[in-house]
Coordinates of C-alpha atoms and ligand atoms in Angstrom, one line a residue:
M1 CA 7.9 2.7 6.1
C2 CA 8.8 -0.3 8.3
G3 CA 8.4 -4.1 8.1
I4 CA 6.5 -6.2 10.7
I5 CA 6.4 -9.9 11.2
G6 CA 4.5 -11.9 13.8
Y7 CA 4.4 -15.7 14.4
I8 CA 2.4 -18.1 16.5
G9 CA 2.6 -21.9 16.1
N10 CA 4.5 -25.1 16.7
S11 CA 7.8 -24.0 15.2
D12 CA 10.5 -22.0 17.0
A13 CA 9.4 -18.4 16.5
T14 CA 12.8 -16.6 16.2
P15 CA 14.2 -18.1 13.0
V16 CA 10.8 -17.6 11.3
L17 CA 10.8 -13.9 12.5
I18 CA 14.4 -13.2 11.3
D19 CA 13.9 -15.0 8.0
G20 CA 10.7 -12.9 7.4
L21 CA 12.5 -9.7 8.4
K22 CA 15.2 -10.3 5.8
K23 CA 12.5 -10.4 3.1
L24 CA 11.1 -7.1 4.3
E25 CA 14.5 -5.3 4.7
Y26 CA 13.6 -3.2 1.6
R27 CA 10.9 -1.5 3.6
G28 CA 13.5 0.1 5.9
Y29 CA 16.7 -0.9 7.6
D30 CA 17.7 1.6 10.2
S31 CA 17.3 -0.9 13.1
S32 CA 15.5 -4.1 13.9
G33 CA 14.4 -6.3 16.8
V34 CA 12.4 -9.3 17.9
G35 CA 10.2 -9.9 21.0
V36 CA 9.2 -13.4 22.0
I37 CA 7.3 -15.0 24.9
D38 CA 9.6 -17.7 26.4
S39 CA 8.8 -21.3 27.0
T40 CA 7.7 -20.6 30.5
K41 CA 5.0 -18.4 28.9
D42 CA 5.7 -15.9 31.7
R43 CA 8.6 -13.8 30.3
I44 CA 9.0 -11.6 27.3
I45 CA 12.5 -11.6 25.8
V46 CA 13.5 -8.7 23.5
R47 CA 16.6 -8.3 21.4
K48 CA 17.1 -5.1 19.4
S49 CA 19.9 -3.6 17.3
S50 CA 20.6 -0.6 15.2
G51 CA 21.7 -1.0 11.6
K52 CA 21.0 -3.9 9.3
I53 CA 19.2 -7.1 10.3
S54 CA 22.5 -9.0 10.2
N55 CA 23.5 -7.0 13.3
L56 CA 20.4 -8.4 15.0
E57 CA 21.3 -11.9 13.9
N58 CA 24.7 -11.5 15.4
L59 CA 23.3 -10.2 18.7
I60 CA 20.9 -13.2 18.9
R61 CA 23.8 -15.6 18.2
T62 CA 25.7 -14.1 21.2
K63 CA 22.6 -13.7 23.4
P64 CA 20.1 -16.4 22.4
V65 CA 16.4 -16.0 23.2
G66 CA 15.7 -19.7 23.5
K67 CA 12.8 -21.6 22.0
S68 CA 9.4 -19.9 21.7
S69 CA 6.1 -20.5 20.0
I70 CA 5.1 -16.8 19.7
G71 CA 6.9 -13.7 18.7
I72 CA 6.9 -10.4 16.8
S73 CA 9.6 -8.6 15.0
H74 CA 10.3 -5.3 13.1
T75 CA 12.7 -3.6 10.7
R76 CA 12.6 0.1 11.0
W77 CA 12.7 3.2 8.8
A78 CA 12.9 6.0 11.5
T79 CA 10.1 8.5 11.6
H80 CA 10.3 9.6 15.3
G81 CA 13.5 9.2 17.1
A82 CA 17.0 8.5 15.8
P83 CA 17.7 5.0 14.4
T84 CA 19.2 3.8 17.7
T85 CA 18.9 0.5 19.5
V86 CA 16.7 2.0 22.3
N87 CA 14.3 3.4 19.6
A88 CA 14.2 0.1 17.7
H89 CA 11.1 -2.0 18.0
P90 CA 9.6 -4.0 19.7
H91 CA 8.5 -1.7 22.6
L92 CA 7.4 -2.9 26.0
D93 CA 4.8 -1.4 28.3
G94 CA 5.6 -0.4 31.9
S95 CA 4.8 -3.8 33.3
G96 CA 7.0 -5.7 30.9
K97 CA 4.0 -7.9 30.1
I98 CA 3.0 -6.4 26.8
V99 CA 5.2 -5.9 23.8
I100 CA 4.4 -4.3 20.4
V101 CA 5.7 -3.6 16.9
H102 CA 4.3 -0.8 14.8
N103 CA 4.5 0.5 11.2
G104 CA 3.2 4.0 10.5
I105 CA 3.1 7.3 12.4
I106 CA 1.0 8.3 15.5
E107 CA 0.3 12.0 14.8
N108 CA -1.0 12.7 18.3
Y109 CA 1.6 10.8 20.2
E110 CA 3.0 13.8 22.1
T111 CA -0.5 14.6 23.6
L112 CA -1.0 11.0 24.5
K113 CA 2.5 10.7 26.0
T114 CA 2.0 13.8 28.2
A115 CA -1.3 12.4 29.5
L116 CA 0.3 9.0 30.2
K117 CA 3.2 10.6 32.0
K118 CA 0.7 12.4 34.2
Q119 CA -0.8 9.0 35.0
G120 CA 2.7 7.7 36.1
H121 CA 3.9 6.1 33.0
T122 CA 7.6 6.4 32.2
F123 CA 9.2 6.0 28.8
K124 CA 12.5 4.7 27.5
S125 CA 12.5 5.8 23.8
D126 CA 11.8 8.9 21.7
T127 CA 9.4 7.0 19.5
D128 CA 5.7 7.5 18.9
T129 CA 5.3 3.7 19.1
E130 CA 6.1 3.2 22.7
I131 CA 3.0 5.1 23.8
V132 CA 0.8 2.5 22.2
S133 CA 2.2 -0.3 24.5
H134 CA 1.5 1.9 27.5
L135 CA -2.1 2.7 26.3
I136 CA -2.8 -1.1 25.9
E137 CA -1.4 -1.5 29.5
K138 CA -3.7 1.3 30.7
Y139 CA -6.8 -0.3 29.1
Y140 CA -6.0 -4.0 29.9
K141 CA -8.8 -5.4 32.0
G142 CA -8.4 -9.1 31.3
N143 CA -9.0 -9.1 27.5
L144 CA -6.0 -8.3 25.3
R145 CA -7.9 -7.8 22.1
A146 CA -10.4 -5.5 23.8
A147 CA -7.5 -3.5 25.3
V148 CA -5.9 -3.1 21.9
G149 CA -9.3 -2.2 20.4
R150 CA -9.7 0.5 23.0
A151 CA -6.2 1.8 22.7
V152 CA -6.3 2.3 18.9
R153 CA -9.4 4.4 19.3
D154 CA -7.1 7.0 20.9
L155 CA -4.7 7.0 18.1
E156 CA -4.6 9.5 15.2
G157 CA -2.4 8.8 12.1
A158 CA -1.5 5.5 10.5
F159 CA -0.5 2.2 12.1
A160 CA -0.2 -1.5 11.6
L161 CA 0.3 -3.2 15.0
G162 CA 1.5 -6.6 16.2
V163 CA 0.9 -7.2 19.9
I164 CA 1.7 -10.1 22.3
S165 CA 1.5 -10.4 26.1
T166 CA 2.3 -12.8 28.9
H167 CA -1.3 -12.0 30.1
E168 CA -2.5 -14.1 27.2
P169 CA 0.6 -15.9 25.9
D170 CA -1.3 -17.9 23.3
K171 CA -2.7 -14.9 21.4
L172 CA -1.2 -12.6 18.7
I173 CA -3.2 -9.4 18.2
A174 CA -3.0 -7.4 14.9
A175 CA -4.7 -4.1 14.1
R176 CA -4.4 -1.5 11.2
I177 CA -5.3 1.8 9.9
G178 CA -3.4 3.4 7.0
S179 CA -0.5 0.9 7.0
P180 CA -0.6 -2.5 5.3
L181 CA -0.9 -5.7 7.4
I182 CA -1.7 -9.2 6.2
I183 CA -2.4 -12.4 8.0
G184 CA -0.9 -15.7 6.7
L185 CA -2.9 -18.8 7.4
G186 CA -0.7 -21.9 8.0
K187 CA -1.2 -25.4 9.4
K188 CA -1.1 -25.2 13.3
E189 CA 0.6 -21.9 12.8
N190 CA -0.4 -18.4 11.7
F191 CA 1.5 -15.2 10.7
I192 CA 1.2 -11.5 10.4
A193 CA 3.3 -9.4 8.0
S194 CA 3.6 -6.0 6.3
D195 CA 3.8 -7.6 2.9
V196 CA 3.4 -10.9 1.1
P197 CA 7.0 -11.8 0.2
A198 CA 7.8 -12.1 4.0
I199 CA 5.8 -15.2 4.4
L200 CA 5.2 -16.6 0.9
D201 CA 7.5 -19.5 1.6
K202 CA 5.3 -20.4 4.6
T203 CA 1.8 -20.0 3.2
R204 CA -0.1 -18.7 0.2
K205 CA -3.4 -18.2 2.1
I206 CA -3.6 -14.6 3.0
I207 CA -6.1 -12.2 4.6
Y208 CA -5.6 -8.6 3.8
L209 CA -6.6 -6.8 7.0
K210 CA -8.6 -3.7 6.1
D211 CA -8.4 -0.2 7.7
G212 CA -10.3 -0.3 11.0
E213 CA -9.9 -4.0 11.4
M214 CA -8.1 -6.1 14.0
A215 CA -7.5 -9.8 14.5
E216 CA -7.1 -12.2 17.4
I217 CA -4.8 -15.0 16.2
T218 CA -3.9 -18.3 17.9
K219 CA -2.0 -21.2 16.2
D220 CA -5.3 -22.8 15.3
K221 CA -7.7 -19.9 14.7
V222 CA -7.9 -16.4 13.2
D223 CA -10.8 -14.1 14.1
V224 CA -11.2 -10.7 12.5
F225 CA -13.1 -7.8 14.2
N226 CA -13.7 -4.2 13.7
F227 CA -12.4 -1.8 16.3
A228 CA -15.7 -1.8 18.1
G229 CA -15.3 -5.6 18.6
K230 CA -17.8 -6.8 16.0
K231 CA -16.7 -9.9 14.1
V232 CA -16.3 -9.5 10.4
N233 CA -16.0 -12.1 7.6
A234 CA -12.6 -11.8 6.2
K235 CA -11.9 -13.0 2.6
V236 CA -9.0 -15.5 2.2
H237 CA -6.9 -14.9 -0.9
T238 CA -4.6 -17.4 -2.5
I239 CA -1.3 -15.8 -3.7
T240 CA -0.3 -17.0 -7.2
F241 CA 3.1 -15.4 -7.9
N242 CA 6.0 -17.6 -7.0
I243 CA 8.6 -17.2 -4.3
D244 CA 11.3 -16.9 -6.9
A245 CA 9.7 -13.7 -8.0
V246 CA 11.0 -12.2 -4.8
K247 CA 14.5 -13.8 -4.9
K248 CA 17.4 -12.4 -7.0
Q249 CA 17.4 -15.5 -9.4
G250 CA 21.2 -15.2 -9.8
Y251 CA 21.3 -11.5 -10.5
P252 CA 23.8 -9.5 -8.4
H253 CA 21.0 -7.1 -7.3
F254 CA 17.2 -7.0 -7.3
M255 CA 17.5 -3.8 -9.4
M256 CA 19.4 -5.7 -12.2
K257 CA 16.8 -8.5 -12.0
E258 CA 13.9 -6.0 -12.2
M259 CA 15.5 -4.1 -15.1
H260 CA 15.7 -7.4 -17.0
E261 CA 12.1 -8.2 -16.2
Q262 CA 10.8 -5.0 -18.0
A263 CA 10.5 -6.7 -21.4
D264 CA 8.3 -9.5 -20.0
V265 CA 6.2 -7.1 -17.9
I266 CA 5.4 -5.0 -21.0
Q267 CA 4.9 -8.1 -23.1
K268 CA 2.3 -9.4 -20.5
M269 CA 0.5 -6.1 -20.6
I270 CA 0.4 -6.1 -24.4
K271 CA -1.0 -9.6 -24.4
A272 CA -3.6 -8.9 -21.7
R273 CA -4.7 -5.5 -22.8
I274 CA -4.4 -5.0 -26.5
G275 CA -7.0 -7.1 -28.3
K276 CA -8.7 -7.1 -31.7
T277 CA -11.5 -5.0 -30.3
G278 CA -9.3 -2.4 -28.8
I279 CA -7.7 -1.7 -25.4
A280 CA -8.9 -3.6 -22.4
L281 CA -8.6 -1.6 -19.3
D282 CA -10.8 -3.8 -17.1
G283 CA -10.8 -2.6 -13.5
I284 CA -10.9 1.0 -14.4
G285 CA -14.7 1.0 -13.7
L286 CA -15.5 3.5 -16.5
T287 CA -17.2 3.0 -19.8
Q288 CA -15.6 4.5 -23.0
K289 CA -18.4 7.1 -22.9
Q290 CA -17.7 8.0 -19.2
L291 CA -13.9 8.1 -20.0
S292 CA -14.5 10.6 -22.8
S293 CA -16.8 12.7 -20.7
F294 CA -14.1 14.1 -18.4
K295 CA -13.2 17.7 -19.0
K296 CA -9.7 17.4 -17.5
I297 CA -7.3 14.9 -15.9
I298 CA -5.2 15.4 -12.8
I299 CA -2.4 12.9 -12.2
L300 CA -1.2 12.5 -8.6
A301 CA 2.0 10.7 -7.7
C302 CA 5.4 10.9 -5.9
G303 CA 9.0 10.4 -7.0
T304 CA 9.4 8.1 -10.0
A305 CA 5.7 7.6 -10.3
Y306 CA 5.4 11.4 -10.6
H307 CA 7.8 11.3 -13.5
A308 CA 5.7 8.6 -15.2
G309 CA 2.7 10.9 -14.7
M310 CA 4.6 13.7 -16.5
V311 CA 5.1 11.4 -19.5
G312 CA 1.4 10.6 -19.3
K313 CA 0.6 14.3 -19.6
Y314 CA 2.5 14.7 -22.9
V315 CA 1.0 11.5 -24.3
I316 CA -2.6 11.9 -23.3
E317 CA -2.8 15.6 -24.3
K318 CA -1.2 14.8 -27.7
L319 CA -3.3 11.8 -28.5
A320 CA -6.6 12.4 -26.7
K321 CA -6.6 16.2 -26.5
I322 CA -7.8 16.2 -22.9
P323 CA -6.1 18.8 -20.6
V324 CA -3.8 17.0 -18.1
S325 CA -2.0 18.4 -15.1
V326 CA 0.5 16.5 -13.0
D327 CA 0.8 17.1 -9.2
A328 CA 3.4 15.9 -6.8
A329 CA 0.9 14.3 -4.4
S330 CA 2.5 16.0 -1.4
E331 CA 1.6 19.4 -2.9
F332 CA -1.8 18.6 -4.4
R333 CA -3.9 18.5 -1.2
Y334 CA -2.5 21.8 0.1
R335 CA -3.0 23.9 -3.0
D336 CA -6.8 24.1 -2.9
P337 CA -7.0 22.3 -6.2
I338 CA -9.8 22.9 -8.7
V339 CA -11.5 19.5 -8.8
D340 CA -15.1 18.5 -9.6
R341 CA -17.2 15.7 -10.9
K342 CA -15.9 16.3 -14.4
T343 CA -12.3 15.7 -13.3
L344 CA -10.7 12.4 -13.6
V345 CA -7.9 11.9 -11.1
I346 CA -5.3 9.3 -11.8
A347 CA -3.1 8.3 -8.9
I348 CA 0.1 6.4 -9.7
S349 CA 1.8 4.3 -7.1
Q350 CA 3.9 1.2 -7.2
S351 CA 3.3 0.2 -3.6
G352 CA -0.2 1.6 -3.3
E353 CA 0.8 2.7 0.3
T354 CA 2.5 6.1 -0.3
A355 CA 0.9 8.3 2.4
D356 CA 1.1 11.5 0.3
T357 CA -0.6 9.9 -2.7
L358 CA -3.2 8.3 -0.4
A359 CA -3.9 11.7 1.1
G360 CA -4.2 13.2 -2.3
V361 CA -6.7 10.5 -3.4
R362 CA -8.8 11.2 -0.3
E363 CA -8.8 15.0 -1.0
A364 CA -9.7 14.5 -4.7
K365 CA -12.6 12.2 -3.7
R366 CA -13.7 14.7 -1.1
R367 CA -13.9 17.3 -3.8
G368 CA -16.0 15.0 -6.0
A369 CA -13.5 13.7 -8.5
R370 CA -13.6 10.2 -10.0
V371 CA -10.3 8.5 -9.0
I372 CA -8.5 5.6 -10.7
T373 CA -5.2 4.2 -9.6
I374 CA -2.3 2.7 -11.6
C375 CA -0.8 0.4 -9.1
N376 CA 1.4 -2.7 -8.7
V377 CA 0.2 -4.1 -5.5
V378 CA -3.2 -5.9 -5.4
G379 CA -5.4 -4.9 -2.5
S380 CA -3.2 -2.0 -1.4
S381 CA -4.6 1.0 0.6
I382 CA -4.7 3.4 -2.3
V383 CA -6.4 0.9 -4.6
R384 CA -9.0 0.2 -1.9
E385 CA -9.9 3.9 -1.7
S386 CA -10.1 4.4 -5.5
D387 CA -13.1 4.1 -7.8
G388 CA -11.1 2.0 -10.3
V389 CA -7.7 0.4 -10.7
L390 CA -5.3 -0.4 -13.5
Y391 CA -3.0 -3.1 -12.1
T392 CA 0.5 -3.1 -13.8
H393 CA 1.1 -6.7 -12.6
A394 CA 4.9 -6.0 -12.8
G395 CA 5.4 -8.5 -9.9
P396 CA 7.1 -7.6 -6.6
E397 CA 9.5 -4.7 -7.0
I398 CA 12.0 -5.3 -4.2
S399 CA 14.8 -2.8 -5.1
V400 CA 14.1 0.6 -3.6
A401 CA 14.9 2.2 -6.9
S402 CA 11.9 1.8 -9.1
T403 CA 12.5 0.5 -12.6
K404 CA 10.0 -2.1 -13.9
A405 CA 7.2 -0.3 -12.1
Y406 CA 8.2 2.9 -13.8
T407 CA 8.1 1.6 -17.3
A408 CA 4.9 -0.4 -16.5
Q409 CA 3.3 2.8 -15.3
I410 CA 4.3 4.7 -18.5
A411 CA 3.1 1.7 -20.6
M412 CA -0.3 1.8 -18.8
L413 CA -0.6 5.5 -19.5
Y414 CA 0.1 4.9 -23.2
L415 CA -2.7 2.3 -23.2
L416 CA -5.0 4.8 -21.5
A417 CA -4.1 7.4 -24.1
F418 CA -4.8 5.0 -26.9
K419 CA -8.1 4.1 -25.4
L420 CA -9.1 7.8 -24.8
A421 CA -8.0 8.7 -28.4
G422 CA -9.8 5.8 -30.0
P423 CA -7.7 2.8 -30.9
A424 CA -9.3 2.4 -34.3
K425 CA -7.8 5.6 -35.6
K426 CA -5.0 5.2 -38.2
E427 CA -2.4 7.2 -36.2
I428 CA -3.2 5.3 -33.0
K429 CA -3.0 1.9 -34.8
K430 CA 0.5 2.8 -36.0
L431 CA 1.5 3.7 -32.5
I432 CA 0.1 0.5 -31.1
S433 CA 2.1 -1.5 -33.6
E434 CA 5.2 0.4 -32.6
F435 CA 4.3 -0.1 -28.9
K436 CA 4.2 -3.9 -29.4
K437 CA 7.8 -3.8 -30.4
V438 CA 9.0 -2.3 -27.1
P439 CA 9.8 -5.7 -25.4
A440 CA 12.1 -6.6 -28.2
L441 CA 13.8 -3.2 -28.1
Y442 CA 14.5 -3.7 -24.4
K443 CA 16.2 -7.0 -25.2
D444 CA 18.2 -5.2 -27.8
I445 CA 19.4 -2.6 -25.3
L446 CA 20.3 -5.3 -22.7
K447 CA 22.6 -6.9 -25.3
N448 CA 24.5 -3.6 -25.2
K449 CA 24.7 -3.3 -21.4
A450 CA 28.5 -3.9 -21.3
E451 CA 28.9 -0.7 -23.4
I452 CA 26.6 1.2 -21.0
A453 CA 28.6 -0.2 -18.1
R454 CA 31.8 1.1 -19.7
V455 CA 30.4 4.6 -20.2
A456 CA 29.1 4.6 -16.6
K457 CA 32.4 3.5 -15.1
K458 CA 34.3 6.1 -17.2
N459 CA 32.1 8.8 -15.7
S460 CA 31.5 7.6 -12.2
H461 CA 34.2 10.1 -10.8
F462 CA 32.1 13.2 -11.5
G463 CA 30.8 14.9 -8.4
C464 CA 27.7 16.4 -10.1
F465 CA 25.5 15.5 -13.0
L466 CA 23.0 17.4 -15.1
F467 CA 20.4 15.4 -17.1
L468 CA 18.7 17.2 -20.0
G469 CA 15.8 16.3 -22.1
R470 CA 13.1 18.0 -24.1
N471 CA 9.4 17.6 -24.7
V472 CA 8.3 14.0 -23.9
N473 CA 11.8 13.3 -22.7
Y474 CA 12.0 16.1 -20.2
P475 CA 10.4 13.6 -17.6
S476 CA 13.0 11.1 -18.8
A477 CA 15.8 13.5 -17.7
L478 CA 14.1 14.0 -14.3
E479 CA 13.9 10.2 -13.9
G480 CA 17.4 9.6 -15.0
A481 CA 18.7 12.2 -12.4
L482 CA 16.5 10.6 -9.7
K483 CA 17.8 7.1 -10.4
L484 CA 21.4 8.3 -10.3
K485 CA 21.1 10.4 -7.1
E486 CA 19.1 7.8 -5.1
I487 CA 21.5 4.9 -5.6
S488 CA 24.9 6.6 -6.0
Y489 CA 24.3 9.6 -3.8
I490 CA 25.9 11.9 -6.5
P491 CA 24.0 15.2 -6.7
A492 CA 22.1 15.0 -10.0
E493 CA 19.6 17.4 -11.4
G494 CA 17.1 16.8 -14.2
Y495 CA 16.2 19.8 -16.3
A496 CA 14.3 20.8 -19.4
A497 CA 17.1 21.3 -21.9
G498 CA 15.6 24.6 -23.1
E499 CA 15.8 25.9 -19.6
M500 CA 19.6 25.3 -19.3
K501 CA 20.5 28.8 -20.6
H502 CA 18.3 30.3 -17.8
G503 CA 20.7 29.3 -15.0
P504 CA 22.0 25.8 -15.0
I505 CA 24.5 26.6 -17.7
A506 CA 26.5 28.4 -15.0
L507 CA 27.3 24.9 -13.7
I508 CA 29.0 23.8 -16.8
D509 CA 32.7 23.3 -16.9
E510 CA 35.1 20.4 -17.4
Y511 CA 34.3 19.0 -14.0
R512 CA 30.6 18.5 -14.8
A513 CA 29.0 15.6 -16.7
V514 CA 25.8 16.2 -18.6
V515 CA 23.6 13.4 -19.8
C516 CA 21.5 14.5 -22.8
V517 CA 18.5 12.5 -24.0
A518 CA 19.0 13.3 -27.7
V519 CA 17.1 10.6 -29.6
K520 CA 15.9 11.4 -33.2
S521 CA 12.7 13.5 -32.7
D522 CA 11.1 16.8 -33.6
V523 CA 13.3 18.5 -31.0
Y524 CA 16.6 16.7 -32.0
E525 CA 18.2 19.8 -33.6
K526 CA 17.3 21.8 -30.5
M527 CA 19.1 19.2 -28.4
I528 CA 22.2 19.4 -30.7
S529 CA 22.3 23.2 -30.1
N530 CA 22.1 22.6 -26.3
I531 CA 24.9 20.1 -26.7
Q532 CA 27.1 22.5 -28.6
E533 CA 26.5 25.2 -25.8
I534 CA 27.7 22.6 -23.2
R535 CA 30.7 21.6 -25.4
A536 CA 31.7 25.3 -25.8
R537 CA 32.0 25.3 -22.0
K538 CA 34.0 22.1 -21.8
G539 CA 31.2 20.1 -20.2
K540 CA 31.6 16.3 -20.5
I541 CA 28.6 15.0 -22.5
I542 CA 27.0 11.6 -22.5
A543 CA 24.2 11.3 -25.1
I544 CA 21.4 8.8 -25.3
A545 CA 21.0 8.7 -29.0
T546 CA 19.2 6.7 -31.7
K547 CA 21.1 3.8 -33.2
G548 CA 22.5 4.8 -36.6
D549 CA 22.8 8.5 -35.7
K550 CA 26.4 9.4 -36.7
E551 CA 25.9 13.2 -36.5
I552 CA 25.8 13.2 -32.7
D553 CA 29.3 11.5 -32.3
K554 CA 30.9 14.7 -33.5
H555 CA 29.5 16.7 -30.5
V556 CA 29.7 14.5 -27.5
N557 CA 32.2 12.5 -25.4
Y558 CA 30.1 9.3 -25.1
V559 CA 27.1 7.9 -26.9
I560 CA 24.7 5.3 -25.6
H561 CA 22.6 4.1 -28.5
V562 CA 19.0 3.0 -28.3
P563 CA 16.9 1.4 -31.1
K564 CA 14.7 3.7 -33.1
T565 CA 11.0 4.0 -32.2
S566 CA 8.2 6.5 -32.6
D567 CA 9.1 9.8 -31.1
L568 CA 6.2 9.6 -28.6
L569 CA 7.3 6.2 -27.4
T570 CA 10.9 7.2 -26.7
P571 CA 10.4 7.7 -22.9
L572 CA 9.7 3.9 -22.6
V573 CA 12.9 3.1 -24.5
V574 CA 15.3 5.6 -23.0
A575 CA 14.3 4.6 -19.5
L576 CA 16.3 1.4 -19.6
P577 CA 19.7 2.9 -20.5
L578 CA 19.3 5.6 -18.0
Q579 CA 18.5 3.0 -15.3
L580 CA 21.5 0.9 -16.3
F581 CA 23.7 4.0 -16.3
A582 CA 22.7 4.8 -12.8
Y583 CA 23.1 1.2 -11.7
Y584 CA 26.7 0.8 -13.0
V585 CA 27.8 4.1 -11.6
A586 CA 26.5 3.1 -8.2
V587 CA 28.1 -0.4 -8.4
K588 CA 31.4 1.2 -9.4
L589 CA 31.2 3.4 -6.3
G590 CA 30.4 0.4 -4.1
C591 CA 27.0 1.7 -3.1
D592 CA 24.2 -0.4 -1.6
V593 CA 22.2 -0.5 -4.8
D594 CA 19.0 -2.2 -3.6
Q595 CA 18.9 -0.5 -0.2
P596 CA 20.2 3.0 -0.5
R597 CA 20.8 4.9 2.7
N598 CA 17.9 7.0 4.2
L599 CA 15.4 5.5 1.7
A600 CA 12.5 3.0 2.0
K601 CA 10.6 1.2 -0.7
S602 CA 7.3 2.9 0.1
V603 CA 7.0 6.0 2.2
T604 CA 3.9 5.4 4.3
V605 CA 4.3 8.6 6.3
E606 CA 3.8 12.2 5.1
Ligands
AGP1 C1 11.8 5.7 -7.0 O1 13.0 5.0 -7.4 C2 11.7 5.9 -5.5 N1 11.8 4.6 -4.9 C3 10.6 6.7 -5.1 O2 10.7 8.0 -5.7 C4 9.2 6.2 -5.4 O3 8.9 6.2 -6.8 C5 8.1 7.0 -4.7 O4 8.4 7.0 -3.3 C6 6.7 6.6 -5.0 O5 6.5 5.3 -4.5 P1 5.1 4.6 -5.0 O6 5.2 4.4 -6.5 O7 5.1 3.3 -4.3 O8 3.9 5.4 -4.6

């Protein structure tokens, strides 16, 4: 996934472009660049640099681009071609009169590149993107928008494009399929961007460009067309969340800020969705009767969202007695899944742009399933292709490591399970009243974060971690392992505790650390047995245990206590200490917590 910004207006373009890029750095940060049309309107100036955006800033300080009223910029997460300066965007055409930035992946770029080479085009980079600038050059016959519209019809795959040219120096062209692109409407200035936070301090008036749409933008006007050139009426949205929501607000990292926000996110969800008459899941697009008519549920997701889906399986099957299977979205579409009109598919995605999950949604719909999405980004691609949506409204999640989105996804799955099971039932009512206490439990845990930090620092030297959990906390173990590995780069494996004796126990010795989710539950005694097996082999044990449990102290090296809650709700509660543990280990190791190497916030390529 990459980040794109474009500007046209009365201000100097370069500072606007750099400032916007910095707010998109979470989308990828292998390399970055800007391209502007200079004040003579006859020259395109490009500056590119590998590494972080600060490298680009330093380059521009030493080699200024001069004042400009129009420009495009890009921060990259490499898909084709190493993260080098030559592969950084923007990319010029052969004439040097057209320059573009691109987010996505052109799946047929090799075929197109070969054909263009035969027509005399030469290329500088290994990227798929560069062929697009040459295609526009090939089709340019005096109308830039028409040339872009013709070029994109040759492309297969996903793209969000920003294009400027000295042929028509007062126009910024945008086009998209499969990758997000918004247009910001200002006063005597307009913007394009991959995501809202990039331009929220400039304007709150946004057009979400849809798949198959393009725009011709001047500083005074925005016209939207389909790729065939037919004008469309684009809806203008007003963004309500505030700019601070995307700033750190004094926290050392976005991840710490977002972990602290979880209590409020769940509280807002409780207030908005749990009423006297039951559970309000507006947007799902299904009546209670329709909901109960499904014979099975398939949950599709990737990464952390996949772990949330696994919690959903335990909860929905236990409460609503509907069979649930959970698929890693990247596997789902290739396994010839059994899906029909009686199947409810639930896609889970924070960004709503994950290519694998989007592809899974399309496959499920092709096979006749009803698809709803649990998502955190309004108007995102996956939402637009679903039959219904349950927005988590967790606010922008900037840190690459997902925290508040994860607990919000789990919380939404509990609400769905309550609704499917019938909220009026005594057992469900009791669970709902326990569920309402979760925000207070989070605040309780955060009061203890210094202890979690102490335990994390004491164990940050281990070269390998095993995370173990059982039953509804097996997914908690998987998620705890993912959090640790993705921000500290320490190999960490999540496992069902009962499976340890079938292999992983061979790993255990005094050089291994094992994090055990051992809260009071029906499987607590089984967890204690596993802990004793680890202890017998000198493994170092960190237990996540229920406050007041003195028994466990005898068996482990460290205990992180969490407040008591209903067994079924414990994944919500144990998520926070596991997140904090990973965070403090990564900080101790000096890792880049919010922007871990090789990762991007949303993976918009397969
Ligand atoms: C989680 O910390 C990771 N950032 C990653 O696994 C993420 O959950 C996954 O890529 C899915 O993203 P999505 O929720 O935006 O679809």
